[in-house]
Amino acid sequence: MTSLLEARSASVALASTGDGTHLHDFVSRTAGTRAEVANLNYWAHWIGELPDDQSDDRFMAEADTRAWSGKRLLHHLAGRLDPSSPHLPLNLHTVHSLVASRPTLLTGPSAERDALIGALELLSSCDVLSREGRDQVAGLHYALRLANR
């Protein structure tokens, strides 16, 4: 877990200085792995959505992501899907993972859903996404359409 956190932190820090390569690599390497669960739990803890305080980092890999709703996290991250953000690849990947794990977050009208729709429209109109990012935006658009049925 320590190496995952170090890689995540270093990638985010480097992206903040203008070197986004490592963040793209980090997202690509963690996609579809247990690291996605750790990333979701990290975010949930960071924004205060986890129900309990954590005494060490093991919760990221061990905690059941169903122990928290994801509603607050979706709203938080939708507001960070900014085309100019150096952290866009991680934020978009996290939203994609969150919605894949909780498709019901998109059902019915909500402020979180509206925020996501607006952010995706903005991202779709810009030319800043990688191929992976475009695929994630398309997947989120599809999930929104399915949620409307």
mmCIF file of C-alpha atoms in Angstrom:
data_model
loop_
_atom_site.group_PDB
_atom_site.id
_atom_site.type_symbol
_atom_site.label_atom_id
_atom_site.label_comp_id
_atom_site.label_asym_id
_atom_site.label_seq_id
_atom_site.Cartn_x
_atom_site.Cartn_y
_atom_site.Cartn_z
ATOM 1 C CA MET A 1 0.000 0.000 0.000
ATOM 2 C CA THR A 2 2.849 2.378 0.795
ATOM 3 C CA SER A 3 4.263 2.167 -2.733
ATOM 4 C CA LEU A 4 0.818 2.872 -4.205
ATOM 5 C CA LEU A 5 0.422 5.963 -2.038
ATOM 6 C CA GLU A 6 3.917 7.145 -2.851
ATOM 7 C CA ALA A 7 3.339 6.683 -6.586
ATOM 8 C CA ARG A 8 -0.002 8.485 -6.373
ATOM 9 C CA SER A 9 1.437 11.375 -4.368
ATOM 10 C CA ALA A 10 4.466 11.746 -6.613
ATOM 11 C CA SER A 11 2.318 11.634 -9.750
ATOM 12 C CA VAL A 12 -0.062 14.275 -8.410
ATOM 13 C CA ALA A 13 2.840 16.494 -7.308
ATOM 14 C CA LEU A 14 4.576 16.207 -10.671
ATOM 15 C CA ALA A 15 1.320 16.986 -12.483
ATOM 16 C CA SER A 16 1.011 20.125 -10.361
ATOM 17 C CA THR A 17 4.382 21.262 -11.701
ATOM 18 C CA GLY A 18 3.364 20.639 -15.313
ATOM 19 C CA ASP A 19 4.594 17.062 -15.823
ATOM 20 C CA GLY A 20 1.390 15.114 -16.355
ATOM 21 C CA THR A 21 3.057 12.053 -17.864
ATOM 22 C CA HIS A 22 3.391 10.269 -14.549
ATOM 23 C CA LEU A 23 -0.233 10.878 -13.607
ATOM 24 C CA HIS A 24 -1.403 9.425 -16.928
ATOM 25 C CA ASP A 25 0.886 6.431 -16.334
ATOM 26 C CA PHE A 26 -0.375 5.990 -12.775
ATOM 27 C CA VAL A 27 -4.000 6.012 -13.915
ATOM 28 C CA SER A 28 -3.263 3.576 -16.752
ATOM 29 C CA ARG A 29 -1.413 1.156 -14.495
ATOM 30 C CA THR A 30 -4.055 1.129 -11.776
ATOM 31 C CA ALA A 31 -7.083 0.798 -14.069
ATOM 32 C CA GLY A 32 -8.892 -2.456 -13.488
ATOM 33 C CA THR A 33 -6.817 -3.384 -10.444
ATOM 34 C CA ARG A 34 -7.348 -3.487 -6.702
ATOM 35 C CA ALA A 35 -5.719 -0.050 -6.662
ATOM 36 C CA GLU A 36 -9.021 1.403 -7.907
ATOM 37 C CA VAL A 37 -10.692 0.336 -4.656
ATOM 38 C CA ALA A 38 -7.839 1.892 -2.689
ATOM 39 C CA ASN A 39 -8.185 5.110 -4.700
ATOM 40 C CA LEU A 40 -11.935 5.301 -4.047
ATOM 41 C CA ASN A 41 -11.446 4.656 -0.332
ATOM 42 C CA TYR A 42 -8.653 7.245 -0.188
ATOM 43 C CA TRP A 43 -10.916 9.879 -1.752
ATOM 44 C CA ALA A 44 -13.857 8.939 0.472
ATOM 45 C CA HIS A 45 -11.641 9.296 3.536
ATOM 46 C CA TRP A 46 -10.129 12.557 2.318
ATOM 47 C CA ILE A 47 -13.500 14.264 1.830
ATOM 48 C CA GLY A 48 -14.990 12.831 5.033
ATOM 49 C CA GLU A 49 -17.391 10.299 3.559
ATOM 50 C CA LEU A 50 -16.028 7.303 5.483
ATOM 51 C CA PRO A 51 -18.005 6.639 8.649
ATOM 52 C CA ASP A 52 -14.991 6.121 10.938
ATOM 53 C CA ASP A 53 -11.555 7.580 11.587
ATOM 54 C CA GLN A 54 -8.713 5.463 10.244
ATOM 55 C CA SER A 55 -5.559 4.731 12.218
ATOM 56 C CA ASP A 56 -3.431 3.555 9.266
ATOM 57 C CA ASP A 57 -3.493 3.171 5.483
ATOM 58 C CA ARG A 58 -4.715 -0.436 5.401
ATOM 59 C CA PHE A 59 -8.322 0.730 5.201
ATOM 60 C CA MET A 60 -7.760 1.783 1.603
ATOM 61 C CA ALA A 61 -7.280 -1.778 0.440
ATOM 62 C CA GLU A 62 -9.411 -3.486 3.052
ATOM 63 C CA ALA A 63 -12.450 -1.250 3.514
ATOM 64 C CA ASP A 64 -15.650 -2.179 1.741
ATOM 65 C CA THR A 65 -16.433 0.664 -0.630
ATOM 66 C CA ARG A 66 -20.127 -0.006 0.015
ATOM 67 C CA ALA A 67 -19.686 1.358 3.561
ATOM 68 C CA TRP A 68 -20.117 4.869 2.158
ATOM 69 C CA SER A 69 -22.648 6.236 -0.326
ATOM 70 C CA GLY A 70 -20.452 7.959 -2.911
ATOM 71 C CA LYS A 71 -22.858 10.875 -3.253
ATOM 72 C CA ARG A 72 -20.548 13.399 -1.612
ATOM 73 C CA LEU A 73 -17.564 12.050 -3.540
ATOM 74 C CA LEU A 74 -19.374 12.317 -6.889
ATOM 75 C CA HIS A 75 -20.293 15.927 -6.184
ATOM 76 C CA HIS A 76 -16.758 16.721 -5.054
ATOM 77 C CA LEU A 77 -15.122 15.167 -8.100
ATOM 78 C CA ALA A 78 -17.617 16.498 -10.644
ATOM 79 C CA GLY A 79 -16.525 19.955 -9.557
ATOM 80 C CA ARG A 80 -12.934 18.985 -10.302
ATOM 81 C CA LEU A 81 -13.442 17.804 -13.873
ATOM 82 C CA ASP A 82 -11.879 21.023 -15.071
ATOM 83 C CA PRO A 83 -10.192 20.863 -18.487
ATOM 84 C CA SER A 84 -7.348 23.055 -17.197
ATOM 85 C CA SER A 85 -6.675 20.965 -14.097
ATOM 86 C CA PRO A 86 -3.358 19.112 -14.069
ATOM 87 C CA HIS A 87 -5.143 16.404 -12.056
ATOM 88 C CA LEU A 88 -7.906 15.816 -14.613
ATOM 89 C CA PRO A 89 -6.778 12.275 -15.540
ATOM 90 C CA LEU A 90 -6.976 11.088 -11.930
ATOM 91 C CA ASN A 91 -10.217 12.931 -11.195
ATOM 92 C CA LEU A 92 -11.912 11.609 -14.335
ATOM 93 C CA HIS A 93 -10.673 8.075 -13.714
ATOM 94 C CA THR A 94 -11.972 8.229 -10.153
ATOM 95 C CA VAL A 95 -15.412 9.441 -11.271
ATOM 96 C CA HIS A 96 -15.503 6.657 -13.850
ATOM 97 C CA SER A 97 -14.589 4.048 -11.191
ATOM 98 C CA LEU A 98 -17.110 5.490 -8.746
ATOM 99 C CA VAL A 99 -19.978 5.404 -11.237
ATOM 100 C CA ALA A 100 -19.014 1.893 -12.355
ATOM 101 C CA SER A 101 -19.196 0.743 -8.732
ATOM 102 C CA ARG A 102 -22.400 2.674 -7.987
ATOM 103 C CA PRO A 103 -24.503 3.222 -11.119
ATOM 104 C CA THR A 104 -27.474 4.166 -8.946
ATOM 105 C CA LEU A 105 -25.711 7.449 -8.143
ATOM 106 C CA LEU A 106 -26.940 8.621 -11.541
ATOM 107 C CA THR A 107 -30.596 7.645 -11.191
ATOM 108 C CA GLY A 108 -33.144 10.339 -10.566
ATOM 109 C CA PRO A 109 -32.593 14.067 -10.483
ATOM 110 C CA SER A 110 -29.858 15.283 -8.154
ATOM 111 C CA ALA A 111 -27.324 18.051 -7.778
ATOM 112 C CA GLU A 112 -24.524 15.487 -8.201
ATOM 113 C CA ARG A 113 -25.970 14.207 -11.479
ATOM 114 C CA ASP A 114 -26.463 17.750 -12.782
ATOM 115 C CA ALA A 115 -22.903 18.689 -11.829
ATOM 116 C CA LEU A 116 -21.562 15.626 -13.645
ATOM 117 C CA ILE A 117 -23.624 16.343 -16.769
ATOM 118 C CA GLY A 118 -22.309 19.905 -16.885
ATOM 119 C CA ALA A 119 -18.704 18.808 -16.353
ATOM 120 C CA LEU A 120 -18.928 16.146 -19.070
ATOM 121 C CA GLU A 121 -20.405 18.618 -21.548
ATOM 122 C CA LEU A 122 -17.508 20.983 -20.869
ATOM 123 C CA LEU A 123 -14.926 18.212 -21.238
ATOM 124 C CA SER A 124 -16.557 17.021 -24.469
ATOM 125 C CA SER A 125 -16.240 20.479 -25.969
ATOM 126 C CA CYS A 126 -12.505 20.770 -25.216
ATOM 127 C CA ASP A 127 -9.569 19.084 -26.863
ATOM 128 C CA VAL A 128 -7.634 18.156 -23.715
ATOM 129 C CA LEU A 129 -8.508 14.503 -23.174
ATOM 130 C CA SER A 130 -6.327 11.525 -23.942
ATOM 131 C CA ARG A 131 -7.826 8.541 -25.743
ATOM 132 C CA GLU A 132 -8.461 6.938 -22.365
ATOM 133 C CA GLY A 133 -10.103 10.129 -21.098
ATOM 134 C CA ARG A 134 -12.393 10.325 -24.132
ATOM 135 C CA ASP A 135 -13.369 6.691 -23.553
ATOM 136 C CA GLN A 136 -14.151 7.434 -19.899
ATOM 137 C CA VAL A 137 -16.284 10.455 -20.823
ATOM 138 C CA ALA A 138 -18.137 8.339 -23.396
ATOM 139 C CA GLY A 139 -18.686 5.643 -20.761
ATOM 140 C CA LEU A 140 -20.053 8.186 -18.311
ATOM 141 C CA HIS A 141 -22.393 9.616 -20.963
ATOM 142 C CA TYR A 142 -23.606 6.085 -21.622
ATOM 143 C CA ALA A 143 -24.125 5.439 -17.898
ATOM 144 C CA LEU A 144 -26.187 8.637 -17.686
ATOM 145 C CA ARG A 145 -28.350 7.506 -20.615
ATOM 146 C CA LEU A 146 -28.874 4.092 -18.994
ATOM 147 C CA ALA A 147 -29.803 5.734 -15.706
ATOM 148 C CA ASN A 148 -32.557 7.669 -17.492
ATOM 149 C CA ARG A 149 -34.362 4.493 -18.582
#
